[in-house]
Coordinates of C-alpha atoms and ligand atoms in Angstrom, one line a residue:
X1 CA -104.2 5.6 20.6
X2 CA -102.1 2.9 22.2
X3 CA -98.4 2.9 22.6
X4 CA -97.3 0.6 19.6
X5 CA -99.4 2.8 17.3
X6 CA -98.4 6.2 18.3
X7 CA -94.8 5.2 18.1
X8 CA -95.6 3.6 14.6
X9 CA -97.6 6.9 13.9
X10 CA -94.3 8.9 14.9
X11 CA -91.6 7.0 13.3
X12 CA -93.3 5.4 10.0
X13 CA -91.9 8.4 7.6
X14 CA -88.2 6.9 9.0
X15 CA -89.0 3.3 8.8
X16 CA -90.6 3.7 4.9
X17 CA -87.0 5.7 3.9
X18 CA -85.1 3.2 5.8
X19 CA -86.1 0.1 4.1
X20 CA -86.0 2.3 0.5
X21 CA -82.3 2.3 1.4
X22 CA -82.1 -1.1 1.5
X23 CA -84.1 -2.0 -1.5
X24 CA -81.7 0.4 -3.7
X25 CA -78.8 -2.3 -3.2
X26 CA -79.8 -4.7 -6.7
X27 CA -78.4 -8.0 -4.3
X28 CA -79.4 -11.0 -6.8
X29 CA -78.1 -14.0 -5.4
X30 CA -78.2 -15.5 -8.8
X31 CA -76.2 -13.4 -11.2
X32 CA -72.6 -13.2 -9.8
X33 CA -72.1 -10.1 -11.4
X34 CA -73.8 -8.5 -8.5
X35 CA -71.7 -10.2 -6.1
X36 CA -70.1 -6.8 -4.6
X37 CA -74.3 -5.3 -3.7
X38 CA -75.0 -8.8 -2.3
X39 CA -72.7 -8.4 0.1
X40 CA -73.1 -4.2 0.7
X41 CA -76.6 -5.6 1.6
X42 CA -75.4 -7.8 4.5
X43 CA -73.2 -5.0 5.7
X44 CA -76.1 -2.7 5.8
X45 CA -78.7 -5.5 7.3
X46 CA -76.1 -5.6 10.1
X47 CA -76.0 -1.8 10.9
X48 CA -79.4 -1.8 11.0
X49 CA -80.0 -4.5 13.3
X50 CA -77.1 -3.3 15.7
X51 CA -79.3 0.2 15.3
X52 CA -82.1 -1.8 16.3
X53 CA -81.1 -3.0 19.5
X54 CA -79.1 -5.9 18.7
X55 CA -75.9 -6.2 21.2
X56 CA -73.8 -8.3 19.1
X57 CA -73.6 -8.1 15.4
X58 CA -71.9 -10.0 12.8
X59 CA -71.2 -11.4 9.3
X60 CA -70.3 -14.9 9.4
X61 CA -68.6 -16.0 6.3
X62 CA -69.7 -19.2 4.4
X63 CA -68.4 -21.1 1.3
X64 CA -71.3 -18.7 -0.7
X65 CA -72.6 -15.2 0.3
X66 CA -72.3 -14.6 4.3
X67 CA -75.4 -14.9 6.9
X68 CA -75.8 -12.3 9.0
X69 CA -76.6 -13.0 12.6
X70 CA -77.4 -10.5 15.6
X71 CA -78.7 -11.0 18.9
X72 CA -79.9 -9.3 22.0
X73 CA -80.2 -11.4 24.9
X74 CA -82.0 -10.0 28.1
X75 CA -82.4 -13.2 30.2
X76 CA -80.9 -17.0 29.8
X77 CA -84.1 -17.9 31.4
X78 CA -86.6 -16.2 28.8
X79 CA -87.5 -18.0 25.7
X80 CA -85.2 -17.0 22.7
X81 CA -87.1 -16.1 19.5
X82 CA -85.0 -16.7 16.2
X83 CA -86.1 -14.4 13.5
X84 CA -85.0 -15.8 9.7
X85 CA -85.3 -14.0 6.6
X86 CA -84.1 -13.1 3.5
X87 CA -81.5 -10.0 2.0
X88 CA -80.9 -11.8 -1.2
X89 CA -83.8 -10.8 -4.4
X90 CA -84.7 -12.5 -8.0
X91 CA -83.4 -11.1 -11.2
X92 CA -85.6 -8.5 -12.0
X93 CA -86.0 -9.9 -15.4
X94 CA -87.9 -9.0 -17.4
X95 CA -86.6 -5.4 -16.8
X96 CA -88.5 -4.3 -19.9
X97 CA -92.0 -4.8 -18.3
X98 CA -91.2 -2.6 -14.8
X99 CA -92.8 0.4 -15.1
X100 CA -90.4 2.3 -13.0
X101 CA -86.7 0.6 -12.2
X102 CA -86.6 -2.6 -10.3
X103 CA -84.2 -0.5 -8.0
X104 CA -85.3 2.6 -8.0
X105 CA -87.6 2.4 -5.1
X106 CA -91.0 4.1 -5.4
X107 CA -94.2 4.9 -3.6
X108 CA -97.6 4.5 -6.0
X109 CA -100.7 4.1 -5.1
X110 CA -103.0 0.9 -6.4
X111 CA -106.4 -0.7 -6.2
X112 CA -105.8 -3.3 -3.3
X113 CA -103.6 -0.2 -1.7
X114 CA -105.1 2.7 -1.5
X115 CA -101.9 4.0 1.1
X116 CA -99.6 3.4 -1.2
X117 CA -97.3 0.5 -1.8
X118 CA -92.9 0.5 -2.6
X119 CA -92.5 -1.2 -5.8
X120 CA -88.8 -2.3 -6.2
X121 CA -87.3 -6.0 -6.1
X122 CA -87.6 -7.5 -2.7
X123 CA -90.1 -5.4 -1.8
X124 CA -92.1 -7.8 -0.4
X125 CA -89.8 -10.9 -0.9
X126 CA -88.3 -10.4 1.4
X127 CA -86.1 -7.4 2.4
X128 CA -90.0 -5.6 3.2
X129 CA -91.1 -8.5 5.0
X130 CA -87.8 -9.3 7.1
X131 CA -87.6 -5.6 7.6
X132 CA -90.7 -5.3 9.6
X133 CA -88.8 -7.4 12.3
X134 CA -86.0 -5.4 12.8
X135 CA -88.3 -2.2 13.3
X136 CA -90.5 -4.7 15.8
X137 CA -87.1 -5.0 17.8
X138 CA -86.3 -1.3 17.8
X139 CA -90.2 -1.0 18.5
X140 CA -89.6 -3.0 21.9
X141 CA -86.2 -2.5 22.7
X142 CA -87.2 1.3 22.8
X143 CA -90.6 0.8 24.6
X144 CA -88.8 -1.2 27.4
X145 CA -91.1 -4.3 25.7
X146 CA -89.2 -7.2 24.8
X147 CA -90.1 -9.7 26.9
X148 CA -87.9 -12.5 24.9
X149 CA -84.4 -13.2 23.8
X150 CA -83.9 -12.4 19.9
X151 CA -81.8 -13.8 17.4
X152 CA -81.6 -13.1 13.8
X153 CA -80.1 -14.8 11.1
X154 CA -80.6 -13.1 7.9
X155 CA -79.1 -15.2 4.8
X156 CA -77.7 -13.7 1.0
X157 CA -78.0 -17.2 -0.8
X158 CA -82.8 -18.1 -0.6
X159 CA -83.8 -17.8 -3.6
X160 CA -80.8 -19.9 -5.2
X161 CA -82.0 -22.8 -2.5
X162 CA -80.0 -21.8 0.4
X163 CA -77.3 -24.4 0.0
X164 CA -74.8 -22.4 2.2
X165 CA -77.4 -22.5 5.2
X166 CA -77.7 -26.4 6.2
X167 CA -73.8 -25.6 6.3
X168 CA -74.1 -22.7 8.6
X169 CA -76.8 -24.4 10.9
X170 CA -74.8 -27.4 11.1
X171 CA -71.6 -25.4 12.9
X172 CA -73.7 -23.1 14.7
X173 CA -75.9 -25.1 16.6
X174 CA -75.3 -23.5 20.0
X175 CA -75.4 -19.8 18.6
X176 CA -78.5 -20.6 16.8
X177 CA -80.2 -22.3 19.8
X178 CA -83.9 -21.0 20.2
X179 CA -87.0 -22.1 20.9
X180 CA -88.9 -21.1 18.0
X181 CA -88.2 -19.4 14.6
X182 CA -90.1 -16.4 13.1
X183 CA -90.6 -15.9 9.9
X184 CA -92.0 -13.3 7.4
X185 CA -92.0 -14.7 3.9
X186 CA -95.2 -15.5 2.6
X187 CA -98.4 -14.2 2.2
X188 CA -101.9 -13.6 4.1
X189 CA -105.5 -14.2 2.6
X190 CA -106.7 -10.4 2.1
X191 CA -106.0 -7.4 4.3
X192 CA -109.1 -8.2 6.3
X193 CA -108.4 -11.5 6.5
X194 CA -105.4 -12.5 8.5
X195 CA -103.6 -15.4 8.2
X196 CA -100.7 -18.3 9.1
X197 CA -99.2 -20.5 6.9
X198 CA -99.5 -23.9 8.2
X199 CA -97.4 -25.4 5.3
X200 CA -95.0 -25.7 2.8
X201 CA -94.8 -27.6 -0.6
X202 CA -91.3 -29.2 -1.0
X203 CA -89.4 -28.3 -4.7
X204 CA -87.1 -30.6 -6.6
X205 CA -85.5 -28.4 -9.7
X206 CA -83.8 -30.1 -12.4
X207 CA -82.6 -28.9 -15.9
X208 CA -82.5 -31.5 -19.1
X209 CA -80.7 -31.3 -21.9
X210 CA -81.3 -33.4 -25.4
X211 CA -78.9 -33.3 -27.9
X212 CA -79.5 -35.1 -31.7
X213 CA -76.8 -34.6 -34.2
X214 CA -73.9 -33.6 -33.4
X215 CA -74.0 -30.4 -35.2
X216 CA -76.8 -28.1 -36.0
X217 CA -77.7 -29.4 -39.4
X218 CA -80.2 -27.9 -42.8
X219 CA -83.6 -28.6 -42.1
X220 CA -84.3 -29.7 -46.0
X221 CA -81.2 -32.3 -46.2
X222 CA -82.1 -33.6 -43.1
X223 CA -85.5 -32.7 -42.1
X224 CA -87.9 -35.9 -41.8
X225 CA -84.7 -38.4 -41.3
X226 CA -83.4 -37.6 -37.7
X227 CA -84.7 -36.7 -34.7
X228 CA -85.2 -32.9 -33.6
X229 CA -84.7 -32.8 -30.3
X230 CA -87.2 -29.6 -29.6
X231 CA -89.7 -31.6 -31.2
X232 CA -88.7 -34.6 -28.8
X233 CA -88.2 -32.9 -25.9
X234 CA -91.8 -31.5 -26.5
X235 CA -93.3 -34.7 -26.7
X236 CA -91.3 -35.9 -24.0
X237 CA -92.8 -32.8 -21.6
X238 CA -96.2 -33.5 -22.8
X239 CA -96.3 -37.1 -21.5
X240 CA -95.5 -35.8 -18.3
X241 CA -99.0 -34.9 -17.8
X242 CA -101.8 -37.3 -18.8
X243 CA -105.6 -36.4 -19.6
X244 CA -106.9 -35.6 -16.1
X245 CA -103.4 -34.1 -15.8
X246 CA -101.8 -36.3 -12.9
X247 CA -98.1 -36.3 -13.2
X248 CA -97.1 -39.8 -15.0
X249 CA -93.7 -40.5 -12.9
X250 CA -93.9 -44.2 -12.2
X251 CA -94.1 -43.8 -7.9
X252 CA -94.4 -39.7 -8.0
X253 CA -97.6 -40.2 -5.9
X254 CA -96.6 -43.2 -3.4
X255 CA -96.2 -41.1 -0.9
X256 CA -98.5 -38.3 -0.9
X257 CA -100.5 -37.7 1.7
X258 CA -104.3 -37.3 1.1
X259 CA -106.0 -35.0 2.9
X260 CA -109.2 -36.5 5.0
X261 CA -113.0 -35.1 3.6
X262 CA -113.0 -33.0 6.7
X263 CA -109.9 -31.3 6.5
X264 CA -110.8 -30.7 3.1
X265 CA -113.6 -29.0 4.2
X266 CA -111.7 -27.0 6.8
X267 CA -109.6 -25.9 3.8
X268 CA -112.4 -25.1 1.3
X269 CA -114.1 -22.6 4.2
X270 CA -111.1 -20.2 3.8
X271 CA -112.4 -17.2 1.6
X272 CA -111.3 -17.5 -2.1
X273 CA -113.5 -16.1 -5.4
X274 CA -112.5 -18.1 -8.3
X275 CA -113.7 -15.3 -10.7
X276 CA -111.9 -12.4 -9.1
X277 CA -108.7 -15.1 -9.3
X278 CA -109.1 -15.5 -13.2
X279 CA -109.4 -11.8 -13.7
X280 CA -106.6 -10.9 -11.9
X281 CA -104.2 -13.1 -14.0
X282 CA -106.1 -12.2 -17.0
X283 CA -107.9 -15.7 -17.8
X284 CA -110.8 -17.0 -19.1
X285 CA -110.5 -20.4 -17.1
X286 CA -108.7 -22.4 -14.6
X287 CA -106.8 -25.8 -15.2
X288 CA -105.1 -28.5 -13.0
X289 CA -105.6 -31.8 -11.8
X290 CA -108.8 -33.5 -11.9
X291 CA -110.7 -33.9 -8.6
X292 CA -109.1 -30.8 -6.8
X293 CA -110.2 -27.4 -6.7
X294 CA -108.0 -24.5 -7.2
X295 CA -106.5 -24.0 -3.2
X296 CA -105.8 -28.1 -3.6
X297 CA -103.8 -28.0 -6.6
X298 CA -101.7 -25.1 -5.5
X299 CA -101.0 -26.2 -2.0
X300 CA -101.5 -29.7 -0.8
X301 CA -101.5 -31.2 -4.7
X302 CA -97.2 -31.8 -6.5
X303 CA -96.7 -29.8 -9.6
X304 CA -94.3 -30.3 -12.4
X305 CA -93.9 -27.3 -14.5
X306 CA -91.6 -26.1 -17.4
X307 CA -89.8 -23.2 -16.3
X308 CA -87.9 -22.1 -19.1
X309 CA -87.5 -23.7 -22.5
X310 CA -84.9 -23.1 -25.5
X311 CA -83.1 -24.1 -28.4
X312 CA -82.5 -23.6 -31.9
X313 CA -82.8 -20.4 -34.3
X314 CA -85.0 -17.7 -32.2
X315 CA -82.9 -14.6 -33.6
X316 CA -84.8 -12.1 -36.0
X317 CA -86.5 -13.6 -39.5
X318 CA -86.3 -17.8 -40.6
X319 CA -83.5 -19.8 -40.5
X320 CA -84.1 -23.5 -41.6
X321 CA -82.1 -25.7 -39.3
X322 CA -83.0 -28.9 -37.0
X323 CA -80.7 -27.6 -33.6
X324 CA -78.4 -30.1 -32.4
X325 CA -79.4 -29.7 -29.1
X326 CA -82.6 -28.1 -26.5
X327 CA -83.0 -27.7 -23.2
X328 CA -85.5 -27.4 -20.5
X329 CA -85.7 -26.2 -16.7
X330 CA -88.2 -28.2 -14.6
X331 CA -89.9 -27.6 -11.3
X332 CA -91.7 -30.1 -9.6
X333 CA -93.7 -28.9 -5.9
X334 CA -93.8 -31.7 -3.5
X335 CA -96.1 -32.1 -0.7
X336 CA -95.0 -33.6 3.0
X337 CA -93.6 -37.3 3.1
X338 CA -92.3 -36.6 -0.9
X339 CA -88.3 -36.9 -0.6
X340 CA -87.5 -34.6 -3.0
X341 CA -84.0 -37.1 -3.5
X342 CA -86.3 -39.2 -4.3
X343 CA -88.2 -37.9 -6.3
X344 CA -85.5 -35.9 -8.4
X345 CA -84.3 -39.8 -8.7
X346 CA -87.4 -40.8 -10.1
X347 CA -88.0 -38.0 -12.5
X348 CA -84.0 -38.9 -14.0
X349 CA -85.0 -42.5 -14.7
X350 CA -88.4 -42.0 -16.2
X351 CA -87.0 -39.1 -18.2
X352 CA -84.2 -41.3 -19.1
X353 CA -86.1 -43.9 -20.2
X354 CA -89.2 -42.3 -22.3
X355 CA -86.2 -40.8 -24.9
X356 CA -86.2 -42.3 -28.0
X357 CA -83.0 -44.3 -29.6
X358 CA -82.7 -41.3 -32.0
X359 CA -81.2 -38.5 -29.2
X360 CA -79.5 -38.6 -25.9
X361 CA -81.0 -37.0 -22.9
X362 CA -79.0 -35.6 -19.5
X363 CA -81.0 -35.2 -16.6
X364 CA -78.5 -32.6 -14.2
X365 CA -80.7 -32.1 -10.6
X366 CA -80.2 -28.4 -9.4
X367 CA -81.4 -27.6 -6.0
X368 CA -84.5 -29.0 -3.9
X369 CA -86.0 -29.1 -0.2
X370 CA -88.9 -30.6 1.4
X371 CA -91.8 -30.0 2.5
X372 CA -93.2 -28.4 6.1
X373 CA -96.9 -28.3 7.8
X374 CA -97.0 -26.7 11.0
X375 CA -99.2 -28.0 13.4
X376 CA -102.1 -25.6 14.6
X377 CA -102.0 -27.1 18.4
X378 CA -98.9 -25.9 19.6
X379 CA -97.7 -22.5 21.4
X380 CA -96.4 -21.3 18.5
X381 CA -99.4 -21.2 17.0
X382 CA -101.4 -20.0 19.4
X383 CA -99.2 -17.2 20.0
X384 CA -99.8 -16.2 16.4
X385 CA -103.1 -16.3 16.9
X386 CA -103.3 -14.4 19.6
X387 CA -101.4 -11.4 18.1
X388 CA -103.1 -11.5 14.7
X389 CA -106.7 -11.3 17.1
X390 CA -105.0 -8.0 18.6
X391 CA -104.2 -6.2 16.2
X392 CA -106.9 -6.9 13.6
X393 CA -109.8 -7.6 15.9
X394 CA -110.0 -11.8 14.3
X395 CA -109.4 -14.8 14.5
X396 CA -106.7 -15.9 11.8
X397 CA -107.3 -18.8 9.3
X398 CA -105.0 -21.2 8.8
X399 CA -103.4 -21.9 5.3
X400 CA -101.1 -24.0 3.8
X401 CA -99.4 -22.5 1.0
X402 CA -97.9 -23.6 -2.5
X403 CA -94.3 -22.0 -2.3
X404 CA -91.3 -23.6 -0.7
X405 CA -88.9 -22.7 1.9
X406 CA -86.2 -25.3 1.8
X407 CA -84.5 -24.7 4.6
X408 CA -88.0 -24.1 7.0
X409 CA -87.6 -28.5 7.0
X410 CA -83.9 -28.1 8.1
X411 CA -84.4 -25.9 11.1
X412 CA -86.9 -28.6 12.8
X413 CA -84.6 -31.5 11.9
X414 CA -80.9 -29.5 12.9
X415 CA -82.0 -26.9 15.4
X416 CA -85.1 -29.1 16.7
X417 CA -87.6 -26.1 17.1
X418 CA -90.5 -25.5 15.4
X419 CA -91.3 -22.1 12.5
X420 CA -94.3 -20.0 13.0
X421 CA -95.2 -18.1 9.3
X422 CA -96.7 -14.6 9.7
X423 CA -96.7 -13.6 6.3
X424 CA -98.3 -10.0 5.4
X425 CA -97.8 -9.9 1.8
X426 CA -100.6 -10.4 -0.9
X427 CA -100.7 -12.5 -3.6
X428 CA -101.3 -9.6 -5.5
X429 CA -98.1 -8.6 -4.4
X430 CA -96.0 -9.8 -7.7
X431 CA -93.4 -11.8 -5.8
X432 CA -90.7 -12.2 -8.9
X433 CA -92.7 -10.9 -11.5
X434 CA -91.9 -7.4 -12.8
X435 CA -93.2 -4.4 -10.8
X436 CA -93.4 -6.2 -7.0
X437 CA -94.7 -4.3 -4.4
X438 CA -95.4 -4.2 -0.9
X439 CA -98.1 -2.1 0.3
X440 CA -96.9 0.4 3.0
X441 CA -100.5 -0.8 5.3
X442 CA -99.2 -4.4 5.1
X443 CA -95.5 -3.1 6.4
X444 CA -96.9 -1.2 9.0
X445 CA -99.1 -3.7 10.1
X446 CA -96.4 -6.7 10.4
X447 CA -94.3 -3.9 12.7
X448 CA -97.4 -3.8 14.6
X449 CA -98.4 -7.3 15.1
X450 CA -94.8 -9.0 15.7
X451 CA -94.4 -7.7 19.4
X452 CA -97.8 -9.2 20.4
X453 CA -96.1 -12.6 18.7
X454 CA -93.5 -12.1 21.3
X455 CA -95.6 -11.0 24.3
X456 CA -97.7 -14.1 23.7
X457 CA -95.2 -16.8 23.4
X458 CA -93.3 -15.6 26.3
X459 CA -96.7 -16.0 28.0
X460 CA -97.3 -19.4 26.9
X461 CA -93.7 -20.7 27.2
X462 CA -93.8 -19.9 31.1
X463 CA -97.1 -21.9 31.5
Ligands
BES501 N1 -90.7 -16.2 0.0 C1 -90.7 -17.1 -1.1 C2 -91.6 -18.4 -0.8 C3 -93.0 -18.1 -0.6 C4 -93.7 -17.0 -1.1 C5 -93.7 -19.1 0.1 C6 -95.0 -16.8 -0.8 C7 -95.1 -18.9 0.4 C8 -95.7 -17.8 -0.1 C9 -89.2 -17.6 -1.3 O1 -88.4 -16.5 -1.4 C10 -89.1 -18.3 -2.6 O2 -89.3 -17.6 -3.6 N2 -88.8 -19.6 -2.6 C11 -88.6 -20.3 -3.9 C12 -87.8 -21.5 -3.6 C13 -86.3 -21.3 -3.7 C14 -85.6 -22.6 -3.5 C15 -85.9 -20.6 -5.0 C16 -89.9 -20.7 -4.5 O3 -90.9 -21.0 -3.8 O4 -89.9 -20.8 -5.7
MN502 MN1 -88.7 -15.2 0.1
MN503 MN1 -88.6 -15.6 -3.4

C-alpha cells in the first residue's frame, strides 16, 4: 500500500466524523434566521484549517456573512495554490421529503454506493467536497508533502450568488495572489470515469410580478371582464418558448457561441445512457431544444426556466376569486460571450413589452454571473490530468457542465489566474434536492487525488 493510502486507511474513521461535525451546523445563507449557525460554521472551518496545517487563520468580515481565509506558505518561490469553496448550504426544503433530518448527519448505504454515503445538506455541495481539501493539506503537511504554497478562501454567502465576494477579492488582491485556484464543486461522469469540468454556464435570475385589479376581486362579478394576471402571466411564460423550444428574447442568441461539428463530436464521445438518465428522474422522455442532444442542452445550450410560481387562493377547499396579483421566479443559464447584464436587460424589455394593456408587469433582476470554459492546454489542466491518471489508473474526460459558479469568471478577470474543477460528486448525488448525499468512496478519493494535483503543478510551473 502506498503512503497516501495507508494514511487514508488509518485516519478515514476521523475524517468521516469530522466533516459529520460540520454538516450538523444548518448554515443556509438564504434564510436569515440561521444567521447565528452560518457564522458557527466559519468559526469551525477556521479551526479546522489551522488543525490542518494552516499557519495563519482568519475571519475576514464583509458587508454579508464573513470569508474565511487561511494560508500556509513554505517558500515565496513555490507556486501558491488557492483552494475556494463553499460553507454556506440550500434550504433543505422540502423537509417533508428527507428521509432522515437534513441535519442530522447519517451513513446509508445505496445502489451507486455500495460504501456508504453521508446524507445531510451540503454533503456534497459543498462542505463534503471543500472538506476533502483541508484533509489533502493535513494529508501533506503531515507526510512532509506539500510541495506548494496554499491558500484557502472559504465563503458563507454561494448559493445566494456570492455578492460579498467580488467585494472581498477586490480589497484583497495581494492576500489572495496565487497562481491558480482549486476548486471542488461539481461533479464527475461515474466513479470509473473521472473527470474536469472545462466549463461553466453563466445564470441571470430575475423575479416578476403582475398585478391586475387593485384588490383581489369575486370571480362571478368579475370573471370574463378583466384580466387575471395568473392566467397572463401563464401565457406570458409560455411565449417564452416557441415550438422547437428556442427561447424567443429578441437578441438572447446574438452572442452564443456555436460549438464546431468536431468539438461536438469530442463532446458526444463522453459516456452518457439516455435511458438510464430517464429512469433515474423517473421519465418516460426527454425534452429541450430542437437540434441538440441531451449533454448540449444542459451545458453549452441557455435555459430559461420557471423556478417557482404563485398567487391567488391555494389554501384547503375552493375559493372563487381572480387574485390581484402573481408572481414568478425565473432562471435563465447562459453560455460564454452571454453578458448576463445584458441579457437580464433584454429579458426586462421583452417581458415588459409582451404584457397586455389590462395588467402591469415589474421585472426586479436578482443575482447573475457569467459564464467560464477552461481551456484543456494549459498546466492547470494537465496537472489535473495527471493526478486523476494516478490515482484511478485513466485518462480523465473533459466536460463542460450546466451549473454556474458566478464568481469562477471573477477570479480570472480580478486575481488574473486561471480555476482548475476537480469535482467528485455524482449527479446522482441530489445537489439541493431533499436527501443529498455524498458517497464516503467519492470523499476519500478527492483526499486522495488532490496532493497529486499539487505535486504536478508544482512540477509543471518550474518547467
Ligand atoms: N456547486 C454548485 C454548482 C455546480 C454543481 C456546478 C454541480 C456544476 C456541477 C453551486 O453551489 C450552485 O448551486 N450554484 C448555483 C448558482 C448560485 C448563484 C445560486 C446554481 O448553479 O444554481
Ligand atoms: Mn456548490
Ligand atoms: Mn449549490
Amino acid at each position: 500500500m502506498n503512503k497516501s493510502k495507508a494514511y487514508l486507511e488509518e485516519n478515514k474513521e476521523r475524517f468521516l466524523e469530522e466533516l459529520i461535525d460540520l454538516l450538523k451546523l444548518p448554515s443556509i445563507s438564504a434564510d436569515p434566521s440561521y444567521k447565528d449557525d452560518v457564522i458557527a460554521t466559519a468559526h469551525m472551518v477556521k479551526k479546522r484549517l489551522a488543525e490542518a496545517g494552516c499557519t495563519h487563520t482568519e475571519i475576514c468580515e464583509t458587508p454579508g456573512y464573513p470569508v474565511v481565509y487561511g494560508e500556509r506558505i513554505i517558500d515565496e518561490n513555490l507556486p501558491t495554490v488557492l483552494v475556494y469553496g463553499h460553507y454556506d448550504v440550500q434550504p433543505a426544503d422540502p423537509i417533508e421529503l428527507w428521509d432522515s433530518p437534513a441535519f442530522e448527519p447519517v451513513i446509508k448505504k445505496t445502489d451507486k454506493h455500495p460504501e456508504g454515503a453521508i446524507f445531510a445538506r451540503g454533503a456534497c455541495d459543498d462542505k463534503g467536497q471543500m472538506y476533502m481539501h483541508v484533509k489533502a493539506l493535513e494529508y501533506m503537511v503531515e507526510n512532509d508533502d506539500l510541495p506548494c504554497n496554499v491558500k484557502f478562501m472559504i465563503e458563507g454567502e454561494e448559493e445566494v450568488g456570492s455578492e460579498n465576494l467580488g467585494w472581498f477579492i477586490q480589497r484583497n488582491q495581494e492576500k489572495l495572489k496565487n497562481d491558480v485556484i482549486l476548486i471542488s464543486d461539481t461533479g464527475m461522469i461515474a466513479k470509473d470515469v473521472p473527470s474536469i469540468t472545462t466549463g461553466l454556464r453563466g445564470l441571470s435570475y430575475v423575479e416578476v410580478e403582475v398585478t391586475g385589479p387593485n384588490r383581489d376581486l369575486h370571480s362571478g362579478l368579475y370573471g370574463g371582464a378583466v384580466a387575471n394576471p395568473i392566467n397572463i402571466l401563464s401565457k406570458m411564460i409560455a411565449s417564452l418558448h416557441d415550438e422547437n423550444n428556442k427561447i424567443t428574447i429578441p437578441g438572447f442568441y446574438d452572442k452564443v457561441e456555436e460549438l464546431s461539428q468536431v468539438e461536438r463530436a469530442k463532446m458526444a464521445e463522453a459516456p452518457f445512457d439516455v435511458e438510464q438518465y430517464k429512469e433515474s428522474i423517473g421519465l418516460h422522455d426527454i425534452y429541450g431544444e430542437k437540434g441538440y442532444t441531451t449533454n448540449e442542452r444542459n451545458s453549452i445550450r441557455p435555459t430559461l426556466d420557471v423556478n417557482g410560481i404563485w398567487g391567488g387562493y391555494i389554501g384547503e377547499g375552493a375559493k372563487t376569486v381572480i387574485p390581484s396579483k402573481a408572481y414568478a421566479k425565473i432562471s435563465m443559464r447562459l453560455v460564454p460571450h452571454q453578458d448576463w447584464k445584458e441579457i437580464t436587460e433584454l429579458f426586462q424589455k421583452h417581458f415588459e413589452s409582451i404584457a397586455p394593456d389590462g395588467v402591469y408587469v415589474k421585472v426586479k433582476p436578482h443575482h447573475g454571473g457569467q459564464g467560464y470554459v477552461t481551456p484543456i492546454d494549459g498546466i492547470e489542466y494537465k496537472a489535473a490530468s495527471e493526478a486523476y491518471k494516478e490515482v484511478f489508473g485513466k485518462e480523465p474526460i473533459p466536460q463542460r457542465s450546466g451549473g454556474s459558479i458566478p464568481i469562477v469568471a471573477m477570479f480570472e478577470k480580478e486575481l488574473k489566474s486561471k480555476t482548475i474543477l476537480m469535482g467528485f460528486g455524482l449527479d446522482s448525488d441530489a445537489i439541493h434536492s431533499p436527501n443529498e448525499h455524498f458517497g464516503i468512496w467519492n470523499y476519500l478519493k478527492g483526499i486522495e487525488t488532490i496532493p497529486f494535483f499539487y505535486k504536478h503543478f508544482a512540477r509543471l510551473k518550474q518547467k
